Tab-separated table of C-alpha atoms in Angstrom:
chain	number	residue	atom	x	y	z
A	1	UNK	CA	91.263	-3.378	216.927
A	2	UNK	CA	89.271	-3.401	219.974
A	3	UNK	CA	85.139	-2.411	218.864
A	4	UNK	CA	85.577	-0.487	222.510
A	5	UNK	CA	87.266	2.268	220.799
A	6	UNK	CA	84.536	2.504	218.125
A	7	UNK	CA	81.765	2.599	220.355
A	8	UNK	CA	83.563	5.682	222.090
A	9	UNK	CA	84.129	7.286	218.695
A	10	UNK	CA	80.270	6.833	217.726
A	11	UNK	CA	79.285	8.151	220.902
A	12	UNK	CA	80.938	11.067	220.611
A	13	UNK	CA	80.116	11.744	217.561
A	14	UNK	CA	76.370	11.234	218.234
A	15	UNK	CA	76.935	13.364	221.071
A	16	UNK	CA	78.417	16.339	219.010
A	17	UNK	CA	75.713	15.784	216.850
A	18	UNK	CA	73.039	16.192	219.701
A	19	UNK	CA	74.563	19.440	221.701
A	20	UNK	CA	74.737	20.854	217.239
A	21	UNK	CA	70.953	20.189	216.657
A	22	UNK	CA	70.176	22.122	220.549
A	23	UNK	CA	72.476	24.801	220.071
A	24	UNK	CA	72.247	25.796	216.653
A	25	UNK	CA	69.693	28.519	215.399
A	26	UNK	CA	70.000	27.735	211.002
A	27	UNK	CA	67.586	24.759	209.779
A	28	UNK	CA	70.337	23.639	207.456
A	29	UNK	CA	73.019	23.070	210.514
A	30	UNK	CA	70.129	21.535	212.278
A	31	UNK	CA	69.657	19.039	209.734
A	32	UNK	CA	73.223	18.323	209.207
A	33	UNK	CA	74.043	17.636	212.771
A	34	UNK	CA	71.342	14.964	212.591
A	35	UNK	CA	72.851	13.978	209.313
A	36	UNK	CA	75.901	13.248	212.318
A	37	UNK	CA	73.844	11.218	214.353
A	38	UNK	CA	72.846	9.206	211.775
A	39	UNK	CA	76.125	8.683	210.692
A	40	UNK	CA	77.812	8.107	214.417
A	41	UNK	CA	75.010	4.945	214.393
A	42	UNK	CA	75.845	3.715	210.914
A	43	UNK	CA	79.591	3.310	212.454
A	44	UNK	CA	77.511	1.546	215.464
A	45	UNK	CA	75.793	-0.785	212.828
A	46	UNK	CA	79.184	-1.908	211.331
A	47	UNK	CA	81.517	-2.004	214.163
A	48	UNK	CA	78.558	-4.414	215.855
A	49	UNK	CA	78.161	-6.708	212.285
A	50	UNK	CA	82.185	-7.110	213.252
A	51	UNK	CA	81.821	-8.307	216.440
A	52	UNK	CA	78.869	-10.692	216.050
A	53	UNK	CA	80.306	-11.741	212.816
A	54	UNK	CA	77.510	-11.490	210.702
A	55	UNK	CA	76.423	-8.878	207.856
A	56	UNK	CA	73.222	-7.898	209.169
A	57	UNK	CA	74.484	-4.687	210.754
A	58	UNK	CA	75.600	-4.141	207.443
A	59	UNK	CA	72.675	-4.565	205.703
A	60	UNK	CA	70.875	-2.313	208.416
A	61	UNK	CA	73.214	0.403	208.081
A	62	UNK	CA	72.353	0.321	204.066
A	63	UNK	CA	68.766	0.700	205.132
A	64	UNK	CA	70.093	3.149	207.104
A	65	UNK	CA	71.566	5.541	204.291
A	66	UNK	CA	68.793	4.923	202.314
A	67	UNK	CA	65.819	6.252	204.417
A	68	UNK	CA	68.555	9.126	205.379
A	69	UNK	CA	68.563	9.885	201.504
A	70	UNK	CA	65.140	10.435	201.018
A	71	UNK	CA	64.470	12.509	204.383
A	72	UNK	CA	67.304	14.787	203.236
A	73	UNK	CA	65.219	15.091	199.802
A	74	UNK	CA	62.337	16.034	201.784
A	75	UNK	CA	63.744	17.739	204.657
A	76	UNK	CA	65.339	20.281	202.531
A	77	UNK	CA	62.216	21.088	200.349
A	78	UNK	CA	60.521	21.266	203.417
A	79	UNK	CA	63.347	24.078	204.405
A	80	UNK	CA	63.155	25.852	201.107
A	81	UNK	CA	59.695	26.114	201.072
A	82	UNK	CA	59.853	27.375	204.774
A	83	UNK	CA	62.501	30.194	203.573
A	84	UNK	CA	60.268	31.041	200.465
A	85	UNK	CA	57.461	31.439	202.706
A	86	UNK	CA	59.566	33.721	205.835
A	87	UNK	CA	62.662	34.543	203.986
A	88	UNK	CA	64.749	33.104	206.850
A	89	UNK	CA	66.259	29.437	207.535
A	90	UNK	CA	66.352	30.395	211.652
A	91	UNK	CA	64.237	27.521	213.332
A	92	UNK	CA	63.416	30.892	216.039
A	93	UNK	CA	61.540	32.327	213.703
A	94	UNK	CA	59.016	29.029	213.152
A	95	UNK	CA	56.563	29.423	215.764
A	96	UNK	CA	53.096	29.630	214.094
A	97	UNK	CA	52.219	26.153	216.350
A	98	UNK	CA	53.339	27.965	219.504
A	99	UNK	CA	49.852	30.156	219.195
B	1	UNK	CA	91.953	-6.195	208.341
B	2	UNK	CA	94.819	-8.306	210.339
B	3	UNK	CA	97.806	-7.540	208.226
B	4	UNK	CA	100.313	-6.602	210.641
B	5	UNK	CA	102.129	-3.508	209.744
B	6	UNK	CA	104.298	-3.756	212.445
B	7	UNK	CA	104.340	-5.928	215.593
B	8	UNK	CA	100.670	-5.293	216.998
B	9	UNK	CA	99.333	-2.496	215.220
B	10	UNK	CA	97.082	-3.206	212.647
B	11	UNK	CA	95.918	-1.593	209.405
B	12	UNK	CA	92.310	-0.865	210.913
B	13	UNK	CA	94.101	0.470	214.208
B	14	UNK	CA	96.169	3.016	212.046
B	15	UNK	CA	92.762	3.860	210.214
B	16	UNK	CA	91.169	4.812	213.272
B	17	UNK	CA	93.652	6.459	215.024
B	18	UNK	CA	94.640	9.191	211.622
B	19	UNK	CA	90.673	9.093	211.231
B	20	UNK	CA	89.073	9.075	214.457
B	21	UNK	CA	90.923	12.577	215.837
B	22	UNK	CA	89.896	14.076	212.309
B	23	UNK	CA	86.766	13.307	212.453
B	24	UNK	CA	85.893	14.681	216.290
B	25	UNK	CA	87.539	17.728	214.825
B	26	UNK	CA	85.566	18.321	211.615
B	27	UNK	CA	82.398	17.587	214.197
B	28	UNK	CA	83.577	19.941	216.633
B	29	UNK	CA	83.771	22.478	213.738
B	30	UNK	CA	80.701	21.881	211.539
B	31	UNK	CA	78.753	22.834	215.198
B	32	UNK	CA	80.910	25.819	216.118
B	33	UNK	CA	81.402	27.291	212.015
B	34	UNK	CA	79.313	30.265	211.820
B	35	UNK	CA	78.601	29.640	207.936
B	36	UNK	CA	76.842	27.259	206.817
B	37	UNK	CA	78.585	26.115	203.934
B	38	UNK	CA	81.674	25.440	206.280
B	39	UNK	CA	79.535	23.653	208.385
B	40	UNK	CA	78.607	21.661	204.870
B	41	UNK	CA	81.977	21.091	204.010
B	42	UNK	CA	83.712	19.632	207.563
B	43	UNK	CA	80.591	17.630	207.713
B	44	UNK	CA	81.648	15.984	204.201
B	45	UNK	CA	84.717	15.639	205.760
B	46	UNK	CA	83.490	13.645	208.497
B	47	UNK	CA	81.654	11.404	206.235
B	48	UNK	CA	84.714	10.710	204.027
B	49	UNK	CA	86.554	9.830	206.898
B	50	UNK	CA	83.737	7.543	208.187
B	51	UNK	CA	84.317	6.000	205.082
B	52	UNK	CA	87.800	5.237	205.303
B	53	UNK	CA	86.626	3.523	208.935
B	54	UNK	CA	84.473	1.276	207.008
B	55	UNK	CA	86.778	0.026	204.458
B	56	UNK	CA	88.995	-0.749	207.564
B	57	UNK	CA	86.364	-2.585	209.085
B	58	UNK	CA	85.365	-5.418	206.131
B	59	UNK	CA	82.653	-3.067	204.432
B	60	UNK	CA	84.312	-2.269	201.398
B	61	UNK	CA	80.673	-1.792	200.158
B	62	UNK	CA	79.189	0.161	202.485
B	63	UNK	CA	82.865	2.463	201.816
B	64	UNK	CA	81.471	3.017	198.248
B	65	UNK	CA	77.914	3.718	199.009
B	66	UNK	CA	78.888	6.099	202.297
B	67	UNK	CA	81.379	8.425	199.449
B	68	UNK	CA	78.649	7.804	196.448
B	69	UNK	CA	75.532	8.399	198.794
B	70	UNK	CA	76.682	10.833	201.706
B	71	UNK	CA	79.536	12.489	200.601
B	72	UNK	CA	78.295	12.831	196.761
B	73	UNK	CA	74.714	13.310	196.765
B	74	UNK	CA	73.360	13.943	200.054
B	75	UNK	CA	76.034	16.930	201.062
B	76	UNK	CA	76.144	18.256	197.079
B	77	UNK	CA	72.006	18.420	198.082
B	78	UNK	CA	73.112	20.328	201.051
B	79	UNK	CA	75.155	22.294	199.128
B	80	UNK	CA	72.601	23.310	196.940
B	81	UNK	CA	70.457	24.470	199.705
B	82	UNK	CA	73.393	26.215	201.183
B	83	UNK	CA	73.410	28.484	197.761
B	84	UNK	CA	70.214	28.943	197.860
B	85	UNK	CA	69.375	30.042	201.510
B	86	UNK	CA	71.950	29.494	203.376
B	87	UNK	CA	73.139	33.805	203.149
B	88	UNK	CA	71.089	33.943	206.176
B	89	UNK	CA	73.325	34.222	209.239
B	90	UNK	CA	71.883	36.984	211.358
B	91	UNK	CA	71.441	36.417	215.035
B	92	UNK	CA	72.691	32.569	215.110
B	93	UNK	CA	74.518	33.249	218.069
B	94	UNK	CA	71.153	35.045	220.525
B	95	UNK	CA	70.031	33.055	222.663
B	96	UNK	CA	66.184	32.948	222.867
B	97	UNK	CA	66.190	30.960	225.934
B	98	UNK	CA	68.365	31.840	228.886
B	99	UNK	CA	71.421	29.313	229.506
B	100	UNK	CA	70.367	27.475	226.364
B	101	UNK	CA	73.992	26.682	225.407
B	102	UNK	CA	75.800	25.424	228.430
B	103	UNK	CA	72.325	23.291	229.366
B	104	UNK	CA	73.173	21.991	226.084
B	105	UNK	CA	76.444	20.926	226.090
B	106	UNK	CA	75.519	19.375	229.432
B	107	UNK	CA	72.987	17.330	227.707
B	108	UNK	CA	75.450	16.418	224.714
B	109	UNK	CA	78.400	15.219	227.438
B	110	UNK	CA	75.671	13.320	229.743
B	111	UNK	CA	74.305	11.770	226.353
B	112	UNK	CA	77.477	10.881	225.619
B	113	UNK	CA	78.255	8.926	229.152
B	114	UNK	CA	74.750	7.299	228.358
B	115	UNK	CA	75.332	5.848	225.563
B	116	UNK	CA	78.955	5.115	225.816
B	117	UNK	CA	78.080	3.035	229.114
B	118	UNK	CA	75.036	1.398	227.709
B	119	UNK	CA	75.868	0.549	223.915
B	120	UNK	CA	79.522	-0.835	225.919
B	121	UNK	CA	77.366	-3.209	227.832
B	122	UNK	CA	75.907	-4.412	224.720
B	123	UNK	CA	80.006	-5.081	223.512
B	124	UNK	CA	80.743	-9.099	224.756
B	125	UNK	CA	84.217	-10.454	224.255
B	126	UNK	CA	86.463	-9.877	221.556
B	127	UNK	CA	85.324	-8.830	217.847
B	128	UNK	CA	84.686	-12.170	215.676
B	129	UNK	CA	85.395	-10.276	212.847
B	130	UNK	CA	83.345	-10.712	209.761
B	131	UNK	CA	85.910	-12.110	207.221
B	132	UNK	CA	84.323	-15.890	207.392
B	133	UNK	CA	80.571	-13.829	206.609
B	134	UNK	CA	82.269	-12.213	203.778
B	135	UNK	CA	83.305	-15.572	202.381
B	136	UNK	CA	80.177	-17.556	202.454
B	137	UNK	CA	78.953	-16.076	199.441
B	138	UNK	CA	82.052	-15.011	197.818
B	139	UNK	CA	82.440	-11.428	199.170
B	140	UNK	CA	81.313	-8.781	200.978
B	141	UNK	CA	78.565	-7.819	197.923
B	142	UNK	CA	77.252	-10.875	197.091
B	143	UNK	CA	76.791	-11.352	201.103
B	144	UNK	CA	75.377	-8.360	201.188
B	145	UNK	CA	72.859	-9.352	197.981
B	146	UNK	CA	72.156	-12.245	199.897
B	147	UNK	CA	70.883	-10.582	202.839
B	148	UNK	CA	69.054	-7.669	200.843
B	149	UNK	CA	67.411	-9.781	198.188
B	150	UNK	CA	66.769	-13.017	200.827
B	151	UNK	CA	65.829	-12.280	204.236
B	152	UNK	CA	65.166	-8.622	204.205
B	153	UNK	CA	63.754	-8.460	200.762
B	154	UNK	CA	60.472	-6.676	201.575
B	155	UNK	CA	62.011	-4.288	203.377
B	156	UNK	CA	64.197	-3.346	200.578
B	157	UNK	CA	61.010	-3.067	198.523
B	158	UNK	CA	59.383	-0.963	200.888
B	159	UNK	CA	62.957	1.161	200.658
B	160	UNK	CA	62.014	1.716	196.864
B	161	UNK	CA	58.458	3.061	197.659
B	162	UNK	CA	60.306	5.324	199.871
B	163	UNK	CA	62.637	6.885	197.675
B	164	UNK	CA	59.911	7.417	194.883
B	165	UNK	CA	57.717	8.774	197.560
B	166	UNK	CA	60.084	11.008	199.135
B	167	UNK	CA	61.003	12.331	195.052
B	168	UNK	CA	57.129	12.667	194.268
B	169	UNK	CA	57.140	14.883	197.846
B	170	UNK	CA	59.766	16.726	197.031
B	171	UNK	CA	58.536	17.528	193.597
B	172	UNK	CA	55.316	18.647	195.235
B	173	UNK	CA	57.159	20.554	197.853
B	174	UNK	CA	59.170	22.456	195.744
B	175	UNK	CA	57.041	23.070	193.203
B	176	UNK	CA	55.925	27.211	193.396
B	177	UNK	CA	52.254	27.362	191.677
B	178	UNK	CA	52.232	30.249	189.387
B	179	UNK	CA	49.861	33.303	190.181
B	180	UNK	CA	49.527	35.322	187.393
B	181	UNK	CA	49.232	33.823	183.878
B	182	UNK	CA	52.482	33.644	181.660
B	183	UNK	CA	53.623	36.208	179.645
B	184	UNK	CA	54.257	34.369	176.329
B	185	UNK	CA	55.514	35.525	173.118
B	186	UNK	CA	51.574	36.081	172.036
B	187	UNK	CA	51.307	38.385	175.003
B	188	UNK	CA	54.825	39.727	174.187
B	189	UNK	CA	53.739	40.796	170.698
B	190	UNK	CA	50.022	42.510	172.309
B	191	UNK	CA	51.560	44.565	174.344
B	192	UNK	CA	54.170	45.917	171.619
B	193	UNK	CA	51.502	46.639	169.028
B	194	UNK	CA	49.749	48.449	172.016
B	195	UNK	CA	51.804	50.428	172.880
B	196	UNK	CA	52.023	51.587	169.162
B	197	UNK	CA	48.952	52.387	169.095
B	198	UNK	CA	48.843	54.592	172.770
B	199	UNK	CA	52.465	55.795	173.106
B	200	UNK	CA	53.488	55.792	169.477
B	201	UNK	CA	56.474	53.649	170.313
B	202	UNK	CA	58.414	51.690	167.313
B	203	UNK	CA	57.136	48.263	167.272
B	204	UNK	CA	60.144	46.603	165.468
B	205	UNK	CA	63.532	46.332	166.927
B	206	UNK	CA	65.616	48.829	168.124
B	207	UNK	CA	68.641	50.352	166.155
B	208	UNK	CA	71.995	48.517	166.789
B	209	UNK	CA	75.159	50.055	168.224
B	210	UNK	CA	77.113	52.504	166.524
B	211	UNK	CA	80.243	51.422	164.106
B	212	UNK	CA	82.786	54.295	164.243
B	213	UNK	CA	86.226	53.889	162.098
B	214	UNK	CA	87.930	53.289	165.700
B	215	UNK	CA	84.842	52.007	167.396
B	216	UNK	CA	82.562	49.125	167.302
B	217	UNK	CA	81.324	48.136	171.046
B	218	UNK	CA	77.896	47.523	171.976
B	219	UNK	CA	79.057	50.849	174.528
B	220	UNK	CA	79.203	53.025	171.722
B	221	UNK	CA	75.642	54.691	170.611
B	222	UNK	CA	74.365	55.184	166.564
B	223	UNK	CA	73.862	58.562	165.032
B	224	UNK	CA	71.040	59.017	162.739
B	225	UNK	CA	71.089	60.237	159.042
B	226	UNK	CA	70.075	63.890	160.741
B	227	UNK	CA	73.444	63.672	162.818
B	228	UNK	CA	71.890	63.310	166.370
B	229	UNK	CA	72.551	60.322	168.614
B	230	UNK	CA	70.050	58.173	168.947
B	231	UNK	CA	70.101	56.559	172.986
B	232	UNK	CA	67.471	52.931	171.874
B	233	UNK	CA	70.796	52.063	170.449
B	234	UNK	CA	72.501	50.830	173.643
B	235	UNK	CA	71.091	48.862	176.516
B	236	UNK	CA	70.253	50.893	179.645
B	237	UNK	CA	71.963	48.559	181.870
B	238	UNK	CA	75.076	49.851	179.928
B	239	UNK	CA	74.097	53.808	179.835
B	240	UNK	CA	73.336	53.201	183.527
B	241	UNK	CA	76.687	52.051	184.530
B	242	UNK	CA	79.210	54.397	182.354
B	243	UNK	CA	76.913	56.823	180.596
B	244	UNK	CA	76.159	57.205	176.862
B	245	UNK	CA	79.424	58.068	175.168
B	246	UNK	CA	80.374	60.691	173.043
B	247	UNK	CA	79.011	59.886	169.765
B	248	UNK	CA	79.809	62.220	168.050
B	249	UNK	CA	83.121	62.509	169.318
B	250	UNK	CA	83.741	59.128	168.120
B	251	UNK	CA	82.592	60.113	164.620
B	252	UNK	CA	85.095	62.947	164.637
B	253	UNK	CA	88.060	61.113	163.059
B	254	UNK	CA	86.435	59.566	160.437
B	255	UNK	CA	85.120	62.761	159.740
B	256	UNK	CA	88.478	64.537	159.573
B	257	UNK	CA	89.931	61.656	157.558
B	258	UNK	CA	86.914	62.202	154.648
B	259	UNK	CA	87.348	65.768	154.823
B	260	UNK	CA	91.125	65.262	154.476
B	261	UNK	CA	90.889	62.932	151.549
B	262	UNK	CA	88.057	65.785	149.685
B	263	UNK	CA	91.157	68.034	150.314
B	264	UNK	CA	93.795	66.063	148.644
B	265	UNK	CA	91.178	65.045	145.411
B	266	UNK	CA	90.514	68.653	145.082
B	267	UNK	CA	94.371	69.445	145.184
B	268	UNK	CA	95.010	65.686	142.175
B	269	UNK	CA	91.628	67.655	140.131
B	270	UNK	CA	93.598	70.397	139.932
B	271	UNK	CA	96.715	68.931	138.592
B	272	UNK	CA	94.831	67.083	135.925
């Protein structure tokens, strides 16, 4: 299989990822498209640990999930504390640093 | 993954060719879903897939961790947050700023010809395939240990301050600090005896439903000895939603049936 076509693949799916975190107005779909990006490199990481043949991009894209892991943890209570505190999850609504 | 399913397609090819389409797809509609637990959902799908691409490419652990990690934890997480907040889907589609949507799909398709051109560059010659890496040590784990616990063991470490950092922060994140002091079963029992004292309310419990000879529900309110129904004896949640039956309506056929049997001991007294 020729790592060409997975290199397409990942960039498209990075690039879904970025026009979801522009165009979208809800934290949580904000967060998840980056969730996409994230992924869309993980499949970079691997697909390149092929071709070199070596399991370092493996081990990177483990690092990978793991520091994804905990910013989910901490993105999200940042997001429910934001909606206890305005009652909405619409990243419009945050502009207290605009003023 | 060289097994050759037939002449010059490979298992990894038919992996990415079911997978690959499936997962643009589920991308495509986790953006465009207007619900955020749909947008949840395709994105788990994406994952899953992602995972199957894996597996296909010699990282059967990195298959495991992407379903255990993403797909179980991180997006039931998600989840979570979707059932707690995520009712909220009023004006997702009004635009704020003025051509914010096509600039943005511009910027997604140029990002796209960006990186596909410069991550392509970084591509040279055909994939080695990592098959003899996987070996060295056994297997795709143990190379893997190798790596984690040899060359990049401090970084691994610092991933485990991390994680307990990022718990301890969400902890302290979520954690609501409580304003007014907690009303206990010390405070419970104040205020009843209180009220006593002000309001002359009963301090004990209140009466239980009535039982009727046709009737027992918790619906169904008590009489008192005097004969008049007595409304503490059903919750106001239920007298709210149906009313406070008929009480003594319910009583009436169990009053018949004594008066009936009075009738027929007079009628056996009078035959002795």
């Amino acid at each position: 299989m020729n790592p060409n076509f997975y290199v397409v693949l990942a960039a498209i799916l990075f690039a879904i990822g970025i026009v979801g975190f522009l165009i979208r107005k809800n934290a949580l779909v904000v967060f998840m498209s980056v969730e996409l990006m994230l992924n869309a490199s993980n499949l970079l990481l691997v697909t390149f640990s092929r071709v070199h043949g070596n399991l370092d991009g493996q081990a990177a894209s483990f690092f990978v999930m793991v520091v994804a892991a905990a910013e989910v943890v901490v993105g999200l209570s940042i997001i429910v504390m934001i909606y206890r505190a305005r009652q909405s999850a619409n990243v419009d609504n945050e502009n207290l640093l605009r003023y | 993954m060289t097994a050759l399913l037939v002449p010059l397609v490979t298992g990894a090819a038919v992996a990415f060719w079911i997978c690959g389409p499936i997962m643009v797809a589920a991308a495509v509609a986790m953006v465009l879903s207007r619900k955020a637990v749909y947008s949840a959902l395709y994105l788990a799908l994406v994952m899953v897939n992602l995972a199957i691409i894996y597996a296909s490419q010699d990282a059967p652990f990195l298959f495991v961790v992407q379903i255990i990690v993403y797909t179980g934890a991180v997006m039931m997480l998600f989840l979570f947050v979707v059932m707690l907040i995520g009712v909220d889907t009023r004006g997702t589609l009004v635009e704020k700023v003025k051509g914010h949507t096509p600039a943005s799909v511009i910027a997604g398709i140029g990002g796209f010809i960006l990186l596909a051109i410069a991550i392509g560059r970084g591509l040279v010659g055909p994939a080695i395939g990592v098959e003899a890496a996987n070996q060295k040590y056994g297997g795709n784990v143990q190379g893997l240990a190798a790596l984690l616990f040899g060359q990049y063991v401090l970084a691994f470490e610092a991933t485990s301050a991390l994680l307990i950092t990022a718990a301890v922060g969400a902890m302290v994140l979520a954690n609501v600090e409580r304003l007014t002091p907690k009303f206990d079963q010390t405070a419970r029992a104040k205020a009843r005896i209180e009220e006593y004292a002000t309001k002359g309310v009963h301090p004990g419990p209140r009466p239980s439903s009535g039982v009727y000879a046709r009737h027992n529900s918790i619906t169904s309110p008590a009489l008192l000895p005097d004969g008049s129904v007595s409304p503490d004896s059903v919750s106001a949640v239920l007298v709210q939603r149906s009313g406070l039956s008929d009480a003594v309506a319910l009583a009436a056929p169990a009053k018949e049936a004594f008066a009936a049997l009075d009738v027929a001991q007079g009628e056996d007294e009078e035959i002795l």
